[in-house]
Amino acid sequence: MLKVAIVVGSSSDLAHAERAGKLLEEFGVPHEIFVLSAHRTPLETLSFAQNAEKNGFSVIIAMAGKAAHLPGVIAANTTLPVIGVPLAVSLNGLDSLLSIVQMPSGVPVACMGIDGAVNAALFAVAMLSLKDEKLSQRLKDHREKMKQEVLNWKKG
């Protein structure tokens, strides 16, 4: 089964996780949401990352603000793909963006735009669709729908 973990660094970030979760639901992709902090719950975060694959996850979306170490800490402790989402908690999210996008060589984290929870979910769907033809078709249909919305803007 293809399943996505969505991890946020604080319960105050849950609205972002819920936006990503809603999109995953639209595609029929199972997911679970976790609140874990690289700084306040380091051992629990480590355990989550080390056991994520064994627990049935295929992709991890990790969202954090400020220093935003959560995606990197998770990526350092799993070989699953990690998608980082910087959150605009302070400094308009620039601090979070730089924390995630500047991962050292050898520990990659895909980085979405600031507050890019929906794009993170779509990217997870794209990765999972490589192993699921039905999901791939749903993604193609979604893209076609977006295309038609742009082309038919006048017909409204």
Coordinates of C-alpha atoms in Angstrom, one line a residue:
M1 CA 0.0 0.0 0.0
L2 CA 1.2 3.5 -0.8
K3 CA 0.9 5.8 2.2
V4 CA 2.1 9.3 3.0
A5 CA 3.2 10.6 6.4
I6 CA 2.6 14.3 7.0
V7 CA 4.7 15.6 9.9
V8 CA 4.4 19.1 11.4
G9 CA 6.7 20.6 14.0
S10 CA 3.9 22.1 16.1
S11 CA 0.2 21.7 16.6
S12 CA -0.2 25.3 15.4
D13 CA 0.9 24.1 12.0
L14 CA -1.9 21.5 11.6
A15 CA -3.9 23.6 9.2
H16 CA -1.1 23.2 6.7
A17 CA -1.1 19.4 7.2
E18 CA -4.9 19.3 6.8
R19 CA -4.7 21.1 3.4
A20 CA -2.2 18.5 2.2
G21 CA -4.3 15.7 3.7
K22 CA -7.4 16.9 1.9
L23 CA -5.7 16.8 -1.4
L24 CA -4.3 13.3 -0.8
E25 CA -7.9 12.2 0.1
E26 CA -9.1 13.6 -3.2
F27 CA -6.6 11.3 -4.9
G28 CA -7.5 8.4 -2.7
V29 CA -4.0 8.3 -1.1
P30 CA -4.0 7.1 2.5
H31 CA -2.1 9.4 4.9
E32 CA -1.4 10.0 8.6
I33 CA -0.6 13.3 10.3
F34 CA 1.9 13.5 13.1
V35 CA 3.1 16.4 15.3
L36 CA 6.8 15.9 16.1
S37 CA 9.5 18.5 16.7
A38 CA 13.2 18.2 15.8
H39 CA 14.0 20.2 18.9
R40 CA 11.3 19.4 21.5
T41 CA 10.8 15.7 20.7
P42 CA 14.1 14.6 19.1
L43 CA 14.0 11.0 20.2
E44 CA 10.4 10.5 19.1
T45 CA 11.2 12.2 15.7
L46 CA 14.2 9.9 15.3
S47 CA 12.1 6.8 16.1
F48 CA 9.4 7.9 13.6
A49 CA 12.0 8.5 10.8
Q50 CA 13.8 5.2 11.5
N51 CA 10.5 3.2 11.5
A52 CA 8.6 5.0 8.8
E53 CA 9.2 2.5 6.0
K54 CA 8.5 -0.4 8.3
N55 CA 5.2 1.3 9.3
G56 CA 4.1 1.4 5.7
F57 CA 5.0 4.9 4.5
S58 CA 6.3 5.5 1.1
V59 CA 6.8 9.3 1.2
I60 CA 7.1 11.8 4.1
I61 CA 6.0 15.4 3.9
A62 CA 7.6 17.4 6.7
M63 CA 6.5 21.0 7.4
A64 CA 8.2 23.4 9.8
G65 CA 8.8 27.0 10.5
K66 CA 11.6 29.2 11.9
A67 CA 14.8 27.0 12.0
A68 CA 12.9 24.3 10.2
H69 CA 15.2 21.4 11.0
L70 CA 12.4 18.8 11.0
P71 CA 12.6 17.7 7.3
G72 CA 16.4 17.4 7.5
V73 CA 16.4 15.4 10.7
I74 CA 13.8 13.1 9.2
A75 CA 15.7 12.7 5.9
A76 CA 19.0 12.0 7.8
N77 CA 17.3 9.0 9.5
T78 CA 15.4 7.3 6.6
T79 CA 15.9 6.5 2.9
L80 CA 12.3 7.4 2.1
P81 CA 11.8 10.5 0.0
V82 CA 11.2 13.6 2.2
I83 CA 9.4 16.6 0.9
G84 CA 10.0 19.7 3.0
V85 CA 7.6 22.6 3.3
P86 CA 8.8 25.8 4.8
L87 CA 6.2 27.6 6.8
A88 CA 5.8 31.4 7.2
V89 CA 6.0 31.5 11.0
S90 CA 8.6 34.3 11.1
L91 CA 10.6 36.4 8.6
N92 CA 7.8 35.7 6.0
G93 CA 9.1 32.1 5.9
L94 CA 12.5 33.0 4.4
D95 CA 14.3 31.5 7.5
S96 CA 12.4 28.2 7.0
L97 CA 12.9 28.1 3.3
L98 CA 16.7 28.6 3.7
S99 CA 16.8 26.0 6.5
I100 CA 15.2 23.4 4.2
V101 CA 16.6 24.2 0.8
Q102 CA 20.3 24.3 2.0
M103 CA 20.6 20.6 3.0
P104 CA 24.1 19.3 2.9
S105 CA 25.1 17.0 0.0
G106 CA 24.1 13.4 0.6
V107 CA 21.0 14.1 2.7
P108 CA 18.4 15.4 0.1
V109 CA 15.1 17.0 0.9
A110 CA 12.8 18.1 -1.8
C111 CA 11.8 21.7 -1.0
M112 CA 8.4 23.3 -1.9
G113 CA 7.7 26.9 -1.8
I114 CA 6.7 28.7 1.4
D115 CA 3.4 27.4 2.8
G116 CA 3.4 24.9 -0.2
A117 CA 1.4 22.1 1.5
V118 CA -0.8 21.4 -1.5
N119 CA 2.2 21.3 -3.9
A120 CA 3.9 18.9 -1.5
A121 CA 0.9 16.6 -1.6
L122 CA 0.8 16.8 -5.4
F123 CA 4.5 16.0 -5.5
A124 CA 3.9 13.0 -3.3
V125 CA 1.1 11.9 -5.6
A126 CA 3.4 12.2 -8.6
M127 CA 6.0 10.0 -6.8
L128 CA 3.5 7.4 -5.8
S129 CA 2.0 7.4 -9.3
L130 CA 5.2 5.8 -10.6
K131 CA 4.0 2.6 -9.0
D132 CA 0.3 2.9 -9.4
E133 CA -1.3 3.3 -12.9
K134 CA -4.7 4.3 -11.5
L135 CA -3.1 7.1 -9.4
S136 CA -1.1 8.1 -12.4
Q137 CA -4.3 8.5 -14.4
R138 CA -6.0 10.5 -11.6
L139 CA -3.0 12.9 -11.7
K140 CA -3.2 13.2 -15.5
D141 CA -7.0 13.9 -15.2
H142 CA -6.3 16.5 -12.5
R143 CA -3.7 18.3 -14.7
E144 CA -6.2 18.2 -17.6
K145 CA -8.9 19.7 -15.4
M146 CA -6.6 22.5 -14.4
K147 CA -5.6 23.1 -18.0
Q148 CA -9.3 23.3 -19.1
E149 CA -10.0 25.8 -16.3
V150 CA -7.4 28.1 -17.7
L151 CA -8.4 27.7 -21.3
N152 CA -12.1 28.2 -20.5
W153 CA -11.9 31.2 -18.2
K154 CA -14.1 33.3 -20.5
K155 CA -16.9 30.7 -20.7
G156 CA -17.2 30.7 -17.0

